[in-house]
Coordinates of C-alpha atoms and ligand atoms in Angstrom, one line a residue:
X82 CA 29.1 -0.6 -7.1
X83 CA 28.4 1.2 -3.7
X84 CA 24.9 1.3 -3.3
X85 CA 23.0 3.6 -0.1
X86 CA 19.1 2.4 0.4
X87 CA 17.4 5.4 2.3
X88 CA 14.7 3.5 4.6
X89 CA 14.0 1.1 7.2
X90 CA 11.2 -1.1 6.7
X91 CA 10.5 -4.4 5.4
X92 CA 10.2 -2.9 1.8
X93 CA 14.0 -2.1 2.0
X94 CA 15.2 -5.2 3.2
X95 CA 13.2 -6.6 0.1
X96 CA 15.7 -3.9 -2.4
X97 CA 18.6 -4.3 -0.2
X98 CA 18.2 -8.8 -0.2
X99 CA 17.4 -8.2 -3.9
X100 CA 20.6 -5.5 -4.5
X101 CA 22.8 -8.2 -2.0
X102 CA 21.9 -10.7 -5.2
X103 CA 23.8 -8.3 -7.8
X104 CA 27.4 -9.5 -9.3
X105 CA 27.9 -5.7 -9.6
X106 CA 27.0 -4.3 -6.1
X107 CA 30.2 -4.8 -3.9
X108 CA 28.9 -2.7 -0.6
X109 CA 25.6 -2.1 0.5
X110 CA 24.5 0.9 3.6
X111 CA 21.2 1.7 4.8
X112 CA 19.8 4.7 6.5
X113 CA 18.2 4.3 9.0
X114 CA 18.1 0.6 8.1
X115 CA 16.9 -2.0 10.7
X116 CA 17.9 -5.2 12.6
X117 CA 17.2 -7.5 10.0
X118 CA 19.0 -5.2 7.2
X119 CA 22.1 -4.6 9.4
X120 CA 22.5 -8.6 8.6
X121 CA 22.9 -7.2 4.4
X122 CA 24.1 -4.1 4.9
X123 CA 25.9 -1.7 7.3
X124 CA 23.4 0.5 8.8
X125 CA 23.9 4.1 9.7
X126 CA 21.3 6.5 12.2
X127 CA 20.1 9.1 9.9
X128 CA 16.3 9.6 9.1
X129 CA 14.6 9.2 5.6
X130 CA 13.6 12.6 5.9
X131 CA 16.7 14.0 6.9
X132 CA 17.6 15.4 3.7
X133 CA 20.8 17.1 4.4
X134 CA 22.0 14.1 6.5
X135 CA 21.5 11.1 3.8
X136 CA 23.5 13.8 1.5
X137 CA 26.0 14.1 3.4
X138 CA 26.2 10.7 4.5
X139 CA 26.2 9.7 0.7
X140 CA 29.2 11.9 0.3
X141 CA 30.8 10.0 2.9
X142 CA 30.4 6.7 1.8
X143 CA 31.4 7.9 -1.8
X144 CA 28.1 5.8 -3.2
X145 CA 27.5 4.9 -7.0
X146 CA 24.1 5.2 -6.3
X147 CA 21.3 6.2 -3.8
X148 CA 18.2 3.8 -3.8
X149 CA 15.5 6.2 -2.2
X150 CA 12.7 3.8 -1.3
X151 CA 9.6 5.6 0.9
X152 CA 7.5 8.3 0.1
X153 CA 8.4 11.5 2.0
X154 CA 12.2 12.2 1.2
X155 CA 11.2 11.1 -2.5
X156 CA 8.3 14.4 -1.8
X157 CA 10.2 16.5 -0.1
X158 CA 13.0 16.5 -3.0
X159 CA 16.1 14.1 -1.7
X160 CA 16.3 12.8 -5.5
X161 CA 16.8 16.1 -6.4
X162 CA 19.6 17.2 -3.8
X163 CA 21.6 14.1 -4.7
X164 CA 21.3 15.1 -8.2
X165 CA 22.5 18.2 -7.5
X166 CA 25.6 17.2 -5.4
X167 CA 26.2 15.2 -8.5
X168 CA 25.0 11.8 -7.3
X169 CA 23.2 9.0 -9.5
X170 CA 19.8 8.4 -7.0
X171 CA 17.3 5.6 -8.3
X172 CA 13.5 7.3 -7.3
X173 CA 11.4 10.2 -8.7
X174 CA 12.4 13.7 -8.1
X175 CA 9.7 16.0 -6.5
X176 CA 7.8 17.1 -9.3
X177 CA 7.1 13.7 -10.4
X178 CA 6.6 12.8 -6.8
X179 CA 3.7 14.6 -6.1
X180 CA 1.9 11.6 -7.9
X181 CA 1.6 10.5 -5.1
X182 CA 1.9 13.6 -2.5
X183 CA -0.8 15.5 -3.7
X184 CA -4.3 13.4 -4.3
X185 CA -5.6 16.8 -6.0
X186 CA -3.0 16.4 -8.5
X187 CA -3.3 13.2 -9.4
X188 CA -6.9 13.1 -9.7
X189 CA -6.9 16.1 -11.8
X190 CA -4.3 14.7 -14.2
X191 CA -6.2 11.9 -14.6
X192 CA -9.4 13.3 -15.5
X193 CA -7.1 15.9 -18.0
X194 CA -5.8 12.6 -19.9
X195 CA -8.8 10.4 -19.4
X196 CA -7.2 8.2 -17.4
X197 CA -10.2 6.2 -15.3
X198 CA -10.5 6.9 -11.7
X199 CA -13.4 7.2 -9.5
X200 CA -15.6 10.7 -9.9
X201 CA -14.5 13.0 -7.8
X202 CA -14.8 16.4 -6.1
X203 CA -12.0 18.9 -4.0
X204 CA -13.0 21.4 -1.2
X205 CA -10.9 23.5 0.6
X206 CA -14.2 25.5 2.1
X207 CA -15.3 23.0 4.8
X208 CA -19.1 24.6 4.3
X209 CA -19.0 23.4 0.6
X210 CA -17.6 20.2 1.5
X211 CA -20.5 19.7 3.9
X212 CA -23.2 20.6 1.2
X213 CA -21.6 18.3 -1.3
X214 CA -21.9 15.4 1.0
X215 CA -25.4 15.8 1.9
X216 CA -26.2 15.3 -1.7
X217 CA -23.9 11.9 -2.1
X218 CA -25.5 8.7 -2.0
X219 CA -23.7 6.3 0.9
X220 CA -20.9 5.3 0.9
X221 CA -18.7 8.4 0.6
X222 CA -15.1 8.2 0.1
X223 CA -13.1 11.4 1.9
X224 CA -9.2 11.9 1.9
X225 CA -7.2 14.4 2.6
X226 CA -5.2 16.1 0.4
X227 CA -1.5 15.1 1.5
X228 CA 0.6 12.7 2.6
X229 CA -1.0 11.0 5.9
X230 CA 0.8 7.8 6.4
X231 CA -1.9 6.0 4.3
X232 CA -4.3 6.9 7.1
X233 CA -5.8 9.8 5.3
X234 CA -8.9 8.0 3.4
X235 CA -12.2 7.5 5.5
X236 CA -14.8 5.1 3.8
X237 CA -18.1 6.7 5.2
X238 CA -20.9 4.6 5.4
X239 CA -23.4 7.0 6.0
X240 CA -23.4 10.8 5.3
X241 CA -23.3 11.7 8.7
X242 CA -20.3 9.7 9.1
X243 CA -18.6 11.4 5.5
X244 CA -19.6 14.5 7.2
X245 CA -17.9 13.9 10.8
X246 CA -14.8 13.3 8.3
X247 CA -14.9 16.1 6.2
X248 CA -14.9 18.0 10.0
X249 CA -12.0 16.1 11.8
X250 CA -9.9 16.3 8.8
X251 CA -10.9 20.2 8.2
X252 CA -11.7 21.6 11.3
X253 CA -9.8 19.3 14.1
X254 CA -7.4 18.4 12.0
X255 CA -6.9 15.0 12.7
X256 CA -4.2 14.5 9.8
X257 CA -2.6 17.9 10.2
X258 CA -2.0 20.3 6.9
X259 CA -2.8 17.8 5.0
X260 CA -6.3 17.8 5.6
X261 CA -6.3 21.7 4.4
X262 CA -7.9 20.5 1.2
X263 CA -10.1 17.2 0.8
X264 CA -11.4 15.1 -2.2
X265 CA -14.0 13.5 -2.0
X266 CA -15.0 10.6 -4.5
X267 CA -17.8 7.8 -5.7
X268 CA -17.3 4.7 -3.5
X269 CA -16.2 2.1 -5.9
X270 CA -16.5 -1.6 -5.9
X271 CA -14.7 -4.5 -7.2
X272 CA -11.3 -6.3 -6.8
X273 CA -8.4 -4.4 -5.8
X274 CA -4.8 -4.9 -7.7
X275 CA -1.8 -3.5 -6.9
X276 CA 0.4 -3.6 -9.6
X277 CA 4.0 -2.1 -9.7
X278 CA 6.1 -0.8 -12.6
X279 CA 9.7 0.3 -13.5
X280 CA 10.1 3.3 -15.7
X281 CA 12.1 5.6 -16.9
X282 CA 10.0 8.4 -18.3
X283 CA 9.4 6.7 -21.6
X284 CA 9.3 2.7 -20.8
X285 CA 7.5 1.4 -18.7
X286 CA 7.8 -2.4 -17.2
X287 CA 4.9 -3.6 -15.0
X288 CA 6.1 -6.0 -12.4
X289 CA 4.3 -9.1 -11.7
X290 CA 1.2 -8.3 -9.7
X291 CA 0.1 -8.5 -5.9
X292 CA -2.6 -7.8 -3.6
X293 CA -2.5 -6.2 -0.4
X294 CA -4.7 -6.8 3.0
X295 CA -4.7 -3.5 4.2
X296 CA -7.1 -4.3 7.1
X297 CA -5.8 -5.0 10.6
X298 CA -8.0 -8.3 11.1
X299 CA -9.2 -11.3 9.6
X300 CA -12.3 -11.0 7.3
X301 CA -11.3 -7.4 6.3
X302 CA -12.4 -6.2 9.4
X303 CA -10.6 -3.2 11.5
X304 CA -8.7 -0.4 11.0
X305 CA -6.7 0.5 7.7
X306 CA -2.8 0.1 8.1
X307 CA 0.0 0.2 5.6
X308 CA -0.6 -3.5 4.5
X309 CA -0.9 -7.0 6.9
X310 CA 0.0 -9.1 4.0
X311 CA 0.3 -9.7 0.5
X312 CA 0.3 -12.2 -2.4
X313 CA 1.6 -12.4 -5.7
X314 CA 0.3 -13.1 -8.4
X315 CA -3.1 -11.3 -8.0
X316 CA -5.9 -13.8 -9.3
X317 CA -7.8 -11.2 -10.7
X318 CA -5.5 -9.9 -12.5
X319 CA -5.7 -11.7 -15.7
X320 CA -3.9 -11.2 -19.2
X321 CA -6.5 -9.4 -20.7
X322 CA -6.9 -7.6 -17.8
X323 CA -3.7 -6.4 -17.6
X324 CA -3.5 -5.2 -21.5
X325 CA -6.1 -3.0 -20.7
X326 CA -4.5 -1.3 -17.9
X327 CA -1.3 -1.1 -19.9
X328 CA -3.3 0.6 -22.8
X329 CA -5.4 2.4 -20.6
X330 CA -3.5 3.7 -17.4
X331 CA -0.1 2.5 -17.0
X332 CA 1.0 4.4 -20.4
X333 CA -1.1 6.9 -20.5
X334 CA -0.1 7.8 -17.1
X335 CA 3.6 8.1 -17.9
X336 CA 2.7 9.9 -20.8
X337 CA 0.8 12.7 -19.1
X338 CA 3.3 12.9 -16.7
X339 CA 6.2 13.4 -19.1
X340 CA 3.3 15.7 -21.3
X341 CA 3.4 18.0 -18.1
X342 CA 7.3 18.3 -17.7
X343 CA 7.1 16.1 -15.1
X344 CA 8.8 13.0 -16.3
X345 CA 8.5 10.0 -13.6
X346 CA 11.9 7.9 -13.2
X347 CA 11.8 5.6 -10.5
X348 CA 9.2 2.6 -9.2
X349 CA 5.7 3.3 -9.8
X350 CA 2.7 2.2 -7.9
X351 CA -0.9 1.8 -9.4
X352 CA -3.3 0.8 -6.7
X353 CA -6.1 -0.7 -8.9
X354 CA -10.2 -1.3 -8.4
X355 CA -11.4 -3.9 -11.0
X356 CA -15.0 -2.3 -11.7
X357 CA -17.7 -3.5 -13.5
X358 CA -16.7 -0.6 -16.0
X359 CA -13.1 -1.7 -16.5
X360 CA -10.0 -1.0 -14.2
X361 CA -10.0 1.8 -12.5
X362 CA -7.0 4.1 -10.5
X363 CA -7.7 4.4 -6.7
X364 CA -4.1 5.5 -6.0
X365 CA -0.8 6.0 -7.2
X366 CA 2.3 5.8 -5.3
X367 CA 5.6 7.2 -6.4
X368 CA 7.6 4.4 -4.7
X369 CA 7.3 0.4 -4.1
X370 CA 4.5 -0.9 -1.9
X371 CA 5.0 -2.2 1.2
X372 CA 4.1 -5.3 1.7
X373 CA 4.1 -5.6 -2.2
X374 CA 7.7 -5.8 -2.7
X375 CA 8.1 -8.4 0.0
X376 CA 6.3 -10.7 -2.7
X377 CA 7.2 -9.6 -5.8
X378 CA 10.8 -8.6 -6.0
X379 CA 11.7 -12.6 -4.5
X380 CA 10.1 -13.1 -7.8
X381 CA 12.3 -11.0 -9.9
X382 CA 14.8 -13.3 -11.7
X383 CA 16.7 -9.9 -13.6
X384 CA 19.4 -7.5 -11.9
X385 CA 18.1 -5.0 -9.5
X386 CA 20.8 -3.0 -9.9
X387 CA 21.0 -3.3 -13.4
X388 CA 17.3 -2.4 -13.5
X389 CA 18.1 0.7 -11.2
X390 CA 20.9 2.1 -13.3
X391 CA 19.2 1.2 -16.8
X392 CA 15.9 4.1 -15.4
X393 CA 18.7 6.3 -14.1
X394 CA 20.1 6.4 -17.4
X395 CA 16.5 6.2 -19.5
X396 CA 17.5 3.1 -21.2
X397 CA 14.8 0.6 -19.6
X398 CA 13.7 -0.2 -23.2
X399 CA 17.7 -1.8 -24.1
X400 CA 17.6 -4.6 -21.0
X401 CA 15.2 -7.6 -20.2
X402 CA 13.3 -8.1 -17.4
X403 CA 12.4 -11.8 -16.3
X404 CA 10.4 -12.9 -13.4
X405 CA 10.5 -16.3 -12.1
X406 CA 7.3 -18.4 -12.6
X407 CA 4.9 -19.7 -9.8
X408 CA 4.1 -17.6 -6.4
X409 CA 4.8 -15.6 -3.3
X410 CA 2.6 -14.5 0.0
X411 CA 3.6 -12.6 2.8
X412 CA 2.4 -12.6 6.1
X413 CA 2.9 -9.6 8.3
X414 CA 3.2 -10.0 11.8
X415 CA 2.5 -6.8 13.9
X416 CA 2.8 -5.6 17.5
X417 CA -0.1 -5.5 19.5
X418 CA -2.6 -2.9 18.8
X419 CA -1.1 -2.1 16.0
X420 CA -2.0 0.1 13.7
X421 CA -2.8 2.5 17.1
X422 CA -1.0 2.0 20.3
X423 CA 1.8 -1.0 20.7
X424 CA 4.5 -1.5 22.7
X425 CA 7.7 -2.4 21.7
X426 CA 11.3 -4.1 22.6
X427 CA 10.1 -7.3 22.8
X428 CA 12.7 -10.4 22.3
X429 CA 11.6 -12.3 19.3
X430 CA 12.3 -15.9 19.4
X431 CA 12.0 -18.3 16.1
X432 CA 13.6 -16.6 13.5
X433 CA 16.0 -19.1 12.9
X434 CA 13.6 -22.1 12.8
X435 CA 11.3 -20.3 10.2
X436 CA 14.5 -18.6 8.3
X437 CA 15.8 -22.3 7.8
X438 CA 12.5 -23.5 6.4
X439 CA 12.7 -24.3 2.5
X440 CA 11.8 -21.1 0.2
X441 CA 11.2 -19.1 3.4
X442 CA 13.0 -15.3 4.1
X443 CA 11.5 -13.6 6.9
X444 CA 11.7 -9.5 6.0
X445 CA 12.4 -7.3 8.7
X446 CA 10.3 -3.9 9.3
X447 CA 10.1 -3.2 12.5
X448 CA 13.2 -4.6 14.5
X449 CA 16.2 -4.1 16.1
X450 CA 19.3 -6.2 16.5
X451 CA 20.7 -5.6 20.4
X452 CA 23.6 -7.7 21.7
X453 CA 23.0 -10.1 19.3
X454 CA 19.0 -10.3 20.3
X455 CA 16.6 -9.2 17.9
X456 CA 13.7 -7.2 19.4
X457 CA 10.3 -5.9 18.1
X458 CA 11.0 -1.8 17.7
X459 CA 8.0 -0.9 15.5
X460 CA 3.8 -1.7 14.5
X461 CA 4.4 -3.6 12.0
X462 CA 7.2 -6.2 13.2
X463 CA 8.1 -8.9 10.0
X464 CA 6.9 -9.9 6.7
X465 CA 7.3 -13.5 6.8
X466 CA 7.4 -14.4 2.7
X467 CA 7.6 -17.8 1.5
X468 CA 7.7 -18.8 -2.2
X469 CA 6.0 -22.0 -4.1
X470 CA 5.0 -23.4 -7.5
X471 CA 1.1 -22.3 -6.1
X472 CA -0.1 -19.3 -4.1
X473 CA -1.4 -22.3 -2.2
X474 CA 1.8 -23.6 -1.8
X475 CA 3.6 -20.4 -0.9
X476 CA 0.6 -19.6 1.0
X477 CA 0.8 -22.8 3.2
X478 CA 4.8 -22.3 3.8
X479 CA 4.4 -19.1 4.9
X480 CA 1.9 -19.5 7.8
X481 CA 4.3 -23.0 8.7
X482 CA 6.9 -20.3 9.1
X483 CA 5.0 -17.9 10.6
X484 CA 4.1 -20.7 13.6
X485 CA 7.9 -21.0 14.4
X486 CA 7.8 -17.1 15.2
X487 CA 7.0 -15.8 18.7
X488 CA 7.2 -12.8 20.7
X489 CA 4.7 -11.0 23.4
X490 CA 1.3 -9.9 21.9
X491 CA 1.9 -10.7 18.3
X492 CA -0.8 -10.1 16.0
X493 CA -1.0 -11.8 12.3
X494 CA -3.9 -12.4 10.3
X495 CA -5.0 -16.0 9.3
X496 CA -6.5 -15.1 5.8
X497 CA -4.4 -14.0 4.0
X498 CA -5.0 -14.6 0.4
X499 CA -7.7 -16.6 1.2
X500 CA -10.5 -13.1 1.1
X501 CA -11.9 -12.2 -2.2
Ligands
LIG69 P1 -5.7 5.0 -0.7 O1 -4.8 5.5 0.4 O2 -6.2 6.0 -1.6 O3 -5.1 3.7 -1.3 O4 -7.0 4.3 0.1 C1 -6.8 3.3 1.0 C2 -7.9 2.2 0.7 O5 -9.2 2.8 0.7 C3 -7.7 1.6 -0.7 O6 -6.8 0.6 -0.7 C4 -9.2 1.1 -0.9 O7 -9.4 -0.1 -0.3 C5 -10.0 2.1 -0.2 N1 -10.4 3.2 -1.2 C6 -9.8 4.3 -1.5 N2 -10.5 5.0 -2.4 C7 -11.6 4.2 -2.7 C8 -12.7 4.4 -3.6 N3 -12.9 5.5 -4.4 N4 -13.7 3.4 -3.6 C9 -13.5 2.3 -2.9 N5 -12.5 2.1 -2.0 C10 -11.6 3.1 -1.9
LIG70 N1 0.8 -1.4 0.8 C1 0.4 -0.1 0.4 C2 1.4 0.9 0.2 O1 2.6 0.6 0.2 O2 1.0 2.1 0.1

């Protein structure tokens, strides 16, 4: 098969290393693709969110199959134009999507089906909003409605600080439209899970689990960014644990969504908070995490491809899925400053040394490959994933690798794994 894999980050050169693995793929593209991934697969210049360009570049190419991996072509609709061009695309089409692109949605759909989340509240009347919080014991979770780059949720300690939210999100509008409606919701506490899951509308197969360190420094202090690092399995995340969430919110959640003519085909993400009460939703994504998929699709022992085609076709249920026992961590290294202001088109020397190291692959997000030099061309810069028999071990290999990696202000953190 001729598979295109819309994207360009280290989640993408996770799917294509994973899709290079297949006995059935025979050529892989990406678009826009990256330094590392131009190693896998032939990379072409066209944007994620340039609909009409993947299309036609699909056409082109005369794929078997489009992979569409981040979250705003799968909510603007790109599943759906390659659908209707007549082309097989692995990813939720927009209606589905809007898991993910509208909070409002998804927390209404969960409280509809009983589906536990945290208690919640939507504004689009920034007066109301301001009442609302006044009344809110500390701390106040406030996110706007849309997509934001996962920079759209603001933890307020205090309600003066939920209030100076609900105003830069409403009135300045510090994340654009999508601030045009808010939720706000209960803070809640506990360990966070991400786990992700294939599906085709009527199956669903959780993945092995992970956790993600969304914060830019050590000791979960700093700003939120898309992820600095991940492990896999999540020690939290126990058996009984995870028939719970199977029972209570992974199959619920595919049944409501296929209940409101909105059947979800594709990856699907269930950010988790393990509460006192039970787990809990804090978000869902329509796609695969990223870092997440740096750990756990190294772990995934099945056919990616296979996997992909069986969803497109709704027959998940007729083929296994194994995963391969023991662990995986991923340490992201970022520019500096990231996730604000960071330069980039730095050289970055070492990647052979740590690439050569035993159960070591070193993911690219953020490069570029120029005259044969590769060179930092983003915030976040590589996922450096190593695999062992123990998150200790794999935990160990991966910051030996990480050592061997060098370029001008890089910034990693030192804990990963190692926080609660
Ligand atoms: P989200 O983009 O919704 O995943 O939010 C980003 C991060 O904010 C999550 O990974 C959590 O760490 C935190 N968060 C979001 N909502 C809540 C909540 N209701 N209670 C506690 N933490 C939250
Ligand atoms: N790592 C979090 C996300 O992919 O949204």
């Amino acid at each position: 098969m001729k598979i295109l894999v819309v994207g360009g980050g280290g989640r993408e050169h996770a799917i294509v290393k994973k899709l290079a693995e297949s006995r059935k793929v025979e050529s892989l593209y990406c678009a826009p693709g990256n330094g590392g991934i131009s190693q896998l697969a032939e990379c072409f210049p066209v944007k994620a969110t340039d609909l009409e360009g993947q299309l036609a570049l699909a056409k082109k190419l005369k794929v078997d199959m489009v992979v569409v991996a981040p979250d705003d072509p799968l909510c603007l609709g790109l599943v759906d134009l390659l659908e209707q061009n007549g082309i097989r695309a692995f990813g939720p089409r927009k209606n589905a999507a809007i898991l993910e692109g509208s909070k409002v949605f998804s927390k209404q759909l969960m409280k509809q089906y009983g589906i536990p989340t945290a208690k919640y509240a939507v504004f689009d009347d920034m007066q109301a909003a301001l009442e609302y919080v006044a009344q809110q014991p500390a701390p106040i979770v406030v996110k706007a409605e849309g997509l934001a780059l996962g920079k759209g949720v603001i933890i307020a300690q205090t309600q003066q600080e939920a209030a100076d939210a609900v105003h830069s999100m409403m009135q300045d509008k510090a994340f654009g439209d999508a601030g045009n409606r808010i939720v706000i919701e209960e803070f809640l506490t506990g360990t966070e899970v991400t786990v992700l899951a294939f599906t085709d509308g009527k199956t669903l197969v959780p993945m092995v689990s992970s956790k993600d360190h969304k914060r830019a420094l050590d000791g979960d202090k700093g700003l939120n960014t898309g992820g600095m690092g991940t492990i896999s399995p999540n020690p939290a995340y126990t058996d009984e644990i995870a028939q719970r969430c199977m029972a209570e919110i992974f199959l619920p959640t595919v049944e409501a969504m296929r209940a409101e003519g909105r059947t979800f085909k594709g990856c699907l993400y269930f950010g988790l908070m393990l509460t006192q009460d039970g787990p809990k939703v804090i978000e869902y994504n329509a796609r695969f995490g990223d870092p997440e998929t740096q750990v756990v699709l190294p772990r995934l022992e099945s056919d990616l491809c296979e996997i992909f085609d069986a969803i497109i076709d709704e027959r998940l249920a007729e083929i296994p899925v194994h995963w391969k026992p023991g662990a995986a961590a991923c340490i992201v290294i970022a520019s500096g400053g990231y996730p604000v202001k960071y330069q980039s088109g730095y050289p970055i020397e070492g990647l052979e040394q740590a690439e050569a190291m035993q159960d070591v692959t070193v993911y690219h997000a953020g490069t570029k490959l120029e005259n044969g030099r590769f060179l930092t061309a983003g915030g976040r810069v590589l996922g450096v994933t190593a695999t062992g028999e123990t998150l200790e071990a794999a935990l160990t290999q991966a910051y030996a690798a990480v050592e061997k990696i060098h370029f001008q202000d890089a910034h990693y953190r030192h804990d990963i794994g190692r926080t609660k």
